[in-house]
Short mmCIF file of C-alpha atoms and ligand atoms in Angstrom, two decimals:
data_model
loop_
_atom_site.label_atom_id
_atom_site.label_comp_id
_atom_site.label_asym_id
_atom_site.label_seq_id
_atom_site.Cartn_x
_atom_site.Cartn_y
_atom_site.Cartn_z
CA UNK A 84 -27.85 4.66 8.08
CA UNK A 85 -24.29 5.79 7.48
CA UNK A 86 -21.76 4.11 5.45
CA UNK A 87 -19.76 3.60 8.75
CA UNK A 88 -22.84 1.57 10.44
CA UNK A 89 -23.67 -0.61 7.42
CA UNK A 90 -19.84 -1.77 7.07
CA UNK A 91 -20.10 -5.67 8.17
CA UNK A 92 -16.50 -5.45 9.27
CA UNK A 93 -17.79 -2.89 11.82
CA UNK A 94 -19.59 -5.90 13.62
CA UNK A 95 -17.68 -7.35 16.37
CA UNK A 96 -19.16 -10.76 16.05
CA UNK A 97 -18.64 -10.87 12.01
CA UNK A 98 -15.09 -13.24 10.75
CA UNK A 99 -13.23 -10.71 8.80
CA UNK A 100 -12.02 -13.72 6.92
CA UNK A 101 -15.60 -14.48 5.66
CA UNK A 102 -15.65 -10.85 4.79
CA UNK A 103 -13.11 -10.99 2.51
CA UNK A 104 -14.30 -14.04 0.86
CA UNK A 105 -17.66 -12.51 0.08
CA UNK A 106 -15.42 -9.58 -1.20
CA UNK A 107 -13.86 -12.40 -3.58
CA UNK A 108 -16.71 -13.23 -4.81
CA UNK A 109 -18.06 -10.15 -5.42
CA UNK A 110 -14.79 -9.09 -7.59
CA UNK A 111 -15.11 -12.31 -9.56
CA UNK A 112 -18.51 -11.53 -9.97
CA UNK A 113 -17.95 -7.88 -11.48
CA UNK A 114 -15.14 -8.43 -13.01
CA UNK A 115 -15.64 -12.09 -14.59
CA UNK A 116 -12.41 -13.10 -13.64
CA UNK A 117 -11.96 -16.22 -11.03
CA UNK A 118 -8.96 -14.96 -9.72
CA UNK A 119 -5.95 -12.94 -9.77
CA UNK A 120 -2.19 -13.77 -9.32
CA UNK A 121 -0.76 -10.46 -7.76
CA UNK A 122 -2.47 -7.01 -6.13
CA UNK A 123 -1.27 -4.00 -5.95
CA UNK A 124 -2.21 -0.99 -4.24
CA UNK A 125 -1.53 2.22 -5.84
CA UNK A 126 -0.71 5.16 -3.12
CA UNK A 127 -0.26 8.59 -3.61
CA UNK A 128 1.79 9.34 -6.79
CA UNK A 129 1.41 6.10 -8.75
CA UNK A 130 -1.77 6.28 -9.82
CA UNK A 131 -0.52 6.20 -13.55
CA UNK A 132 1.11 2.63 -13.46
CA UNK A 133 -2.96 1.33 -14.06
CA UNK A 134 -2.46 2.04 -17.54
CA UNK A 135 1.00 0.63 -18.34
CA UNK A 136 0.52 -2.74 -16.63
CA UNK A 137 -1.09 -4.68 -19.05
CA UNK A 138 -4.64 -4.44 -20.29
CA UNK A 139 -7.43 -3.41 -18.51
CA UNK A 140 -10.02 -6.59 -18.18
CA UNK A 141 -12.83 -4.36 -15.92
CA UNK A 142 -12.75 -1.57 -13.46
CA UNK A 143 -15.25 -1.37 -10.78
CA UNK A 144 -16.14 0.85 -8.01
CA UNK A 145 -14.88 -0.11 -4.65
CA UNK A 146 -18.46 0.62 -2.76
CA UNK A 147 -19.54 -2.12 -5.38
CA UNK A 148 -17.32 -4.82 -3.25
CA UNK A 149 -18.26 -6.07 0.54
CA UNK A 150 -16.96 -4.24 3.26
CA UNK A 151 -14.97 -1.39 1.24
CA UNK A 152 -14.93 2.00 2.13
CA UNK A 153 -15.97 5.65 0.28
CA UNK A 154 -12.60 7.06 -0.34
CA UNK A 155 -11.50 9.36 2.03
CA UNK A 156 -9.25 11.91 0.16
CA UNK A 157 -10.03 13.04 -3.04
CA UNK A 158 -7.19 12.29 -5.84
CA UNK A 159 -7.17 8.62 -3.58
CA UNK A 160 -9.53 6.64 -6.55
CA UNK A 161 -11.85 4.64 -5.53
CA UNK A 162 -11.80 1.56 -7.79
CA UNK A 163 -10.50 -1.66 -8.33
CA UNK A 164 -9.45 -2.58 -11.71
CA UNK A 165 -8.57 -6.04 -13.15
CA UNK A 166 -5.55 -6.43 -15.70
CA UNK A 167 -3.82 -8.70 -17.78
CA UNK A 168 -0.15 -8.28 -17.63
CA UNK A 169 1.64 -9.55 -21.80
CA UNK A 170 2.70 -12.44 -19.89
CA UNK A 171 -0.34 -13.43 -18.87
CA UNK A 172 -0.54 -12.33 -14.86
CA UNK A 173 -3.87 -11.02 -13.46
CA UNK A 174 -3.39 -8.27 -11.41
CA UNK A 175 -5.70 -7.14 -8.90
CA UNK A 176 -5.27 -2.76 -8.96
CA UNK A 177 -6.40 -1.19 -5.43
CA UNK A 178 -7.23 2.08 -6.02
CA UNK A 179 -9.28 2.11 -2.84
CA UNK A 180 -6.62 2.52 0.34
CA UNK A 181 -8.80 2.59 3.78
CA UNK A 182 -5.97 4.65 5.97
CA UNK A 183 -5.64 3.74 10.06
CA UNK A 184 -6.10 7.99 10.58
CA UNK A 185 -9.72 7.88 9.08
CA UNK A 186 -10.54 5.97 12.23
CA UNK A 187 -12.49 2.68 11.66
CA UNK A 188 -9.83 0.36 13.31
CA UNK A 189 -7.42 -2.06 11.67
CA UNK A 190 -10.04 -4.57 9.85
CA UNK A 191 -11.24 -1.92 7.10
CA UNK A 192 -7.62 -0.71 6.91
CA UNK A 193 -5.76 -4.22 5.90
CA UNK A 194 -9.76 -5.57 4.48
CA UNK A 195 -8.34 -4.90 0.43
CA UNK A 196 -5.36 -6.44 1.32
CA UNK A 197 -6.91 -9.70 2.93
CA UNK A 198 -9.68 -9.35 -0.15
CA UNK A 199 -7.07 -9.32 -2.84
CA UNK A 200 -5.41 -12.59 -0.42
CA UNK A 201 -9.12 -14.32 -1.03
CA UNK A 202 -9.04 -13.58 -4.80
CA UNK A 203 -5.82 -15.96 -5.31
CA UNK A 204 -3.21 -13.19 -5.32
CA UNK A 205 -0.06 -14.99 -3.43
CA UNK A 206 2.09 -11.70 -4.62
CA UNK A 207 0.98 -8.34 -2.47
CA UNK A 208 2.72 -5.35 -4.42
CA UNK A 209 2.05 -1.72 -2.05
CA UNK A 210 3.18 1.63 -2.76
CA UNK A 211 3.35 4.94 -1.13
CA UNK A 212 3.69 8.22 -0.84
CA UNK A 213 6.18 9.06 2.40
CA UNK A 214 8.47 11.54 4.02
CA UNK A 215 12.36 10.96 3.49
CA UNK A 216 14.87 10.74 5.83
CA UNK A 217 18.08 10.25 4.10
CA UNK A 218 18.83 13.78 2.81
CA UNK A 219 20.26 11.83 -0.33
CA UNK A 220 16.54 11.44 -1.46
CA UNK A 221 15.09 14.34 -3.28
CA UNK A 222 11.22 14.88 -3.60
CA UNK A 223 10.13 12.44 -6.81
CA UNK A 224 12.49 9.65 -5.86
CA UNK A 225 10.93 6.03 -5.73
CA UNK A 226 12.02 3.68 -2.92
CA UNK A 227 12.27 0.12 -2.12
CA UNK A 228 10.65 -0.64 1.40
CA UNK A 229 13.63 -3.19 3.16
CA UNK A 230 11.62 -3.39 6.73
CA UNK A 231 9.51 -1.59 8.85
CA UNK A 232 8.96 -0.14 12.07
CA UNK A 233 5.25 -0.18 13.22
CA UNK A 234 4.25 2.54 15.35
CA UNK A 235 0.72 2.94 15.52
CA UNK A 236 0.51 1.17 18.47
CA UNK A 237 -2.44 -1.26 16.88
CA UNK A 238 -2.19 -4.20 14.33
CA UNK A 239 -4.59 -6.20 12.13
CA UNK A 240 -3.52 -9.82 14.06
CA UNK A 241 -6.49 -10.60 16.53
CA UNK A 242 -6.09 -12.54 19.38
CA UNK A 243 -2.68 -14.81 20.14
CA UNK A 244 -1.99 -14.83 16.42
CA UNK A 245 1.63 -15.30 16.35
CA UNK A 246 3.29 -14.39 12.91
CA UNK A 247 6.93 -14.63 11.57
CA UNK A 248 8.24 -10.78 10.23
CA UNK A 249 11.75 -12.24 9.34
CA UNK A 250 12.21 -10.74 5.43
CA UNK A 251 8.83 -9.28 5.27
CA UNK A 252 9.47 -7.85 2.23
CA UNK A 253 10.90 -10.01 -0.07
CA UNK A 254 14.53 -10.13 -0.87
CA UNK A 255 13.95 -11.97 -4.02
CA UNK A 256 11.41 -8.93 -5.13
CA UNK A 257 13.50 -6.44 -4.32
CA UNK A 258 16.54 -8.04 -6.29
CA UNK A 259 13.85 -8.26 -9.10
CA UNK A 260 12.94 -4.34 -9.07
CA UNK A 261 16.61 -3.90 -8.84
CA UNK A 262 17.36 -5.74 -12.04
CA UNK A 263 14.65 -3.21 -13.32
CA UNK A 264 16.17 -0.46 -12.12
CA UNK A 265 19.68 -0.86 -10.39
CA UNK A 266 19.73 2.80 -8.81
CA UNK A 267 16.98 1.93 -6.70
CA UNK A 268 17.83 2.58 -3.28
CA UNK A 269 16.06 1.01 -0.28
CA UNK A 270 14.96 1.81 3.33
CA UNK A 271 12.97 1.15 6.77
CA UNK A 272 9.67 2.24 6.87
CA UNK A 273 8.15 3.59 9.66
CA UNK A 274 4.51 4.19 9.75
CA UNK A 275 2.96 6.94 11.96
CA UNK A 276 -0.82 6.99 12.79
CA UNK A 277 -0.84 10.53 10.63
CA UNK A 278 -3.08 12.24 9.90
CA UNK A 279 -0.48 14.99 11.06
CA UNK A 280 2.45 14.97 9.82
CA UNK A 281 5.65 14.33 12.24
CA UNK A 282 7.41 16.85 14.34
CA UNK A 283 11.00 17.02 13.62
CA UNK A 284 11.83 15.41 17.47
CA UNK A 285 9.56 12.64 15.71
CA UNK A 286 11.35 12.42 12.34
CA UNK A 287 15.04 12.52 14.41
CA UNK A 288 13.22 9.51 16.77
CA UNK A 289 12.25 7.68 13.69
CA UNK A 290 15.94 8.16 12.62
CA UNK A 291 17.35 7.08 15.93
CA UNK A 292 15.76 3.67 16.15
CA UNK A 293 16.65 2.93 12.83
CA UNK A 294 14.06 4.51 10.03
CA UNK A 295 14.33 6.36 6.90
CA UNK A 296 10.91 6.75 5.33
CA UNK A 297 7.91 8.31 7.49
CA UNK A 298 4.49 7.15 6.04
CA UNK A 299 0.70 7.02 7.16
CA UNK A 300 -0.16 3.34 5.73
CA UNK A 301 1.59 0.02 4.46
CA UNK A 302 3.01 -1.56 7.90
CA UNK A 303 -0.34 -2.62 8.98
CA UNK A 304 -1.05 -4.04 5.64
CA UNK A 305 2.33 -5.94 5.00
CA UNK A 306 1.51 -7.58 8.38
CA UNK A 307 -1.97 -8.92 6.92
CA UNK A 308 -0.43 -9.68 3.68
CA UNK A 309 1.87 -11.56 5.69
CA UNK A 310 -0.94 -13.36 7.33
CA UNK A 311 -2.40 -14.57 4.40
CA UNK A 312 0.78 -16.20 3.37
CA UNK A 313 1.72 -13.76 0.46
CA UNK A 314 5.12 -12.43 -0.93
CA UNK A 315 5.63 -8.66 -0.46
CA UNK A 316 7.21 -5.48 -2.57
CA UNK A 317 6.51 -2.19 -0.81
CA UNK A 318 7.81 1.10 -2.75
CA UNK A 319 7.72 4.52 -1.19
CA UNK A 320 7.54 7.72 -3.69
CA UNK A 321 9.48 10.54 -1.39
CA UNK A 322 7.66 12.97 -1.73
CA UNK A 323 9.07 15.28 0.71
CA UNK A 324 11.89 15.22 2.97
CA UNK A 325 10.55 15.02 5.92
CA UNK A 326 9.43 17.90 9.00
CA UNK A 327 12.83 19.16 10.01
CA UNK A 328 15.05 17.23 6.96
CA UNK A 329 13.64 20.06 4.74
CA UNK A 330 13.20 23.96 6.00
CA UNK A 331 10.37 24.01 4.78
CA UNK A 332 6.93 23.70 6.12
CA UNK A 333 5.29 20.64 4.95
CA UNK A 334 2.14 21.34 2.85
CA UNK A 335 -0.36 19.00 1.05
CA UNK A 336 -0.20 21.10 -2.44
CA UNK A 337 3.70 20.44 -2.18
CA UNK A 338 2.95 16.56 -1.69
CA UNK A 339 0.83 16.43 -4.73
CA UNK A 340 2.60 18.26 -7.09
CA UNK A 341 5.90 16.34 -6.50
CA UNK A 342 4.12 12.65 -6.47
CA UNK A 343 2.38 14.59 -10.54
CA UNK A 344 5.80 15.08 -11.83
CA UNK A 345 7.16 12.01 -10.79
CA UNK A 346 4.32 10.06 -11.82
CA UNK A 347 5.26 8.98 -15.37
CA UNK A 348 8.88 7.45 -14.31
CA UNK A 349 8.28 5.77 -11.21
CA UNK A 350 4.39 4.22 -12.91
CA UNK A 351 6.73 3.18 -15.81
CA UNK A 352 9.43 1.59 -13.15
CA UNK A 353 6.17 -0.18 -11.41
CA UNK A 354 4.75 -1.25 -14.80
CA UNK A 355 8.04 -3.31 -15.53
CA UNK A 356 9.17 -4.73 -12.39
CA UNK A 357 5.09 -6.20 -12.59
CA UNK A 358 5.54 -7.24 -15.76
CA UNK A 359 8.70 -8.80 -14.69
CA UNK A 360 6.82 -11.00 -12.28
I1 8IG B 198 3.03 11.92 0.86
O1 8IG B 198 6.31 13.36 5.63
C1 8IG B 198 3.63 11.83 2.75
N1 8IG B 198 3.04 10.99 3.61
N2 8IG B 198 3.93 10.33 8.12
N3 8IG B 198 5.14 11.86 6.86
C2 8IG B 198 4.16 10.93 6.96
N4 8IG B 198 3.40 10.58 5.94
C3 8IG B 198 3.64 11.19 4.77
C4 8IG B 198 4.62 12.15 4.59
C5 8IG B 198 5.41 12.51 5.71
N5 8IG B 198 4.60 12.55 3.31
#
């Protein structure tokens, strides 16, 4: 049978609540650890900040947990890792992001987030790799996320689920990363199905109605992290300007190499404002 059949989340009839639960329990399980106080899930670029969090309690393979997904990209790891922060915060690390463009629908893409929500975590901490708008923001430069504009026409709410978006992401988290690092500046998010990047009538839309960082994940999972009643951070490594911002043609190997060399700084920046928490 393949992996996309034997997902539980793929059944219609199955509570993806109970889902994540079971996920819970399975993380407890293979970790030893009861629960966690804050997740984070590391996109492309800060892979690094793992190490400098705190110390490393267990790692496991994401297939290992209920309902989680093979990774789709390589350099996108597929584990979860439990850590201790040196004041004493368990972190949840999500290594394993299930993006809306590999095509399984909204429950596998927000299922770590609502998983990590089971485990205890009330703090949801997600970072990405994105386009920039503002041509202030060179390639390498590490962003707060202050809103966002969801338009992948779909959402992880099911049914007449009616749920607040007033200061998704938290003010008080942001003024905490700022204390961190006061240079940080912040923008809206806007998140594009992808897996193409935008055209640059797209990019100059995205600017029009009010955006400044194109991405491929993140909206639909602040809205489930919002479900589940948690506080939010969202970060954006620019990793390119985005199509049309820059002359240049957008390529994957470009995207890579500028989320490597900015990797030590902005894990480092990610490793304090968590350890500030
Ligand atoms: I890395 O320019 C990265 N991810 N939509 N646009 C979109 N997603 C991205 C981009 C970009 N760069």
């Amino acid at each position: 049978m393949s992996e996309t059949l034997s997902n539980p989340l793929d059944d219609p009839a199955a509570d993806p609540f109970e889902i994540a639960a079971e996920a819970a329990d399975d993380i407890t399980r293979l970790t030893g650890m009861p629960r966690h106080d804050i997740a984070l899930t590391l996109g492309s670029g800060w892979g690094q900040a793992a190490e400098l969090i705190g110390e490393t309690v267990a790692t496991i393979p994401a297939t290992e947990v209920t309902g989680f997904s093979k990774p789709a990209l390589e350099g996108h790891v597929g584990t979860l890792r439990s850590v201790v922060t040196p004041r004493g915060k368990h972190v949840l690390i999500i290594g394993a992001r299930t993006h809306f463009y590999e095509g399984h629908g909204p429950r596998r893409v927000v299922h770590s987030v609502r998983t990590a929500a089971a485990t205890g975590a009330r703090t949801m901490v997600l970072t990405n790799g994105a386009g920039g708008i503002k041509h202030t923001w060179k390639p390498g430069t590490p962003v707060l996320i202050s809103d966002h504009i969801n338009l992948t026409g779909s959402t992880p709410l099911e049914g007449a689920t009616f749920v607040d978006l007033t200061d998704l992401y938290s003010v008080r988290l942001r003024d905490l990363a700022r204390m961190i690092d006061p240079s940080l500046d912040e923008g809206v998010y806007c998140q594009f199905t992808g897996p193409q990047y935008e055209t640059p009538a797209e990019v100059q839309m995205a600017k029009a109605i009010g955006g400044h960082i194109v991405g491929m994940s993140t909206a639909l999972e602040a809205i489930a992290a919002r479900q589940a009643g948690m506080e939010i951070l969202g970060f954006s490594l620019i990793t390119n300007m985005a199509a049309g911002i820059q002359t240049t043609p957008l390529s994957h190997q470009e995207v890579m190499e500028a989320g490597q060399a900015a990797g030590p700084v902005i894990s480092s920046l990610l490793a304090r404002v968590i350890g500030a928490m």
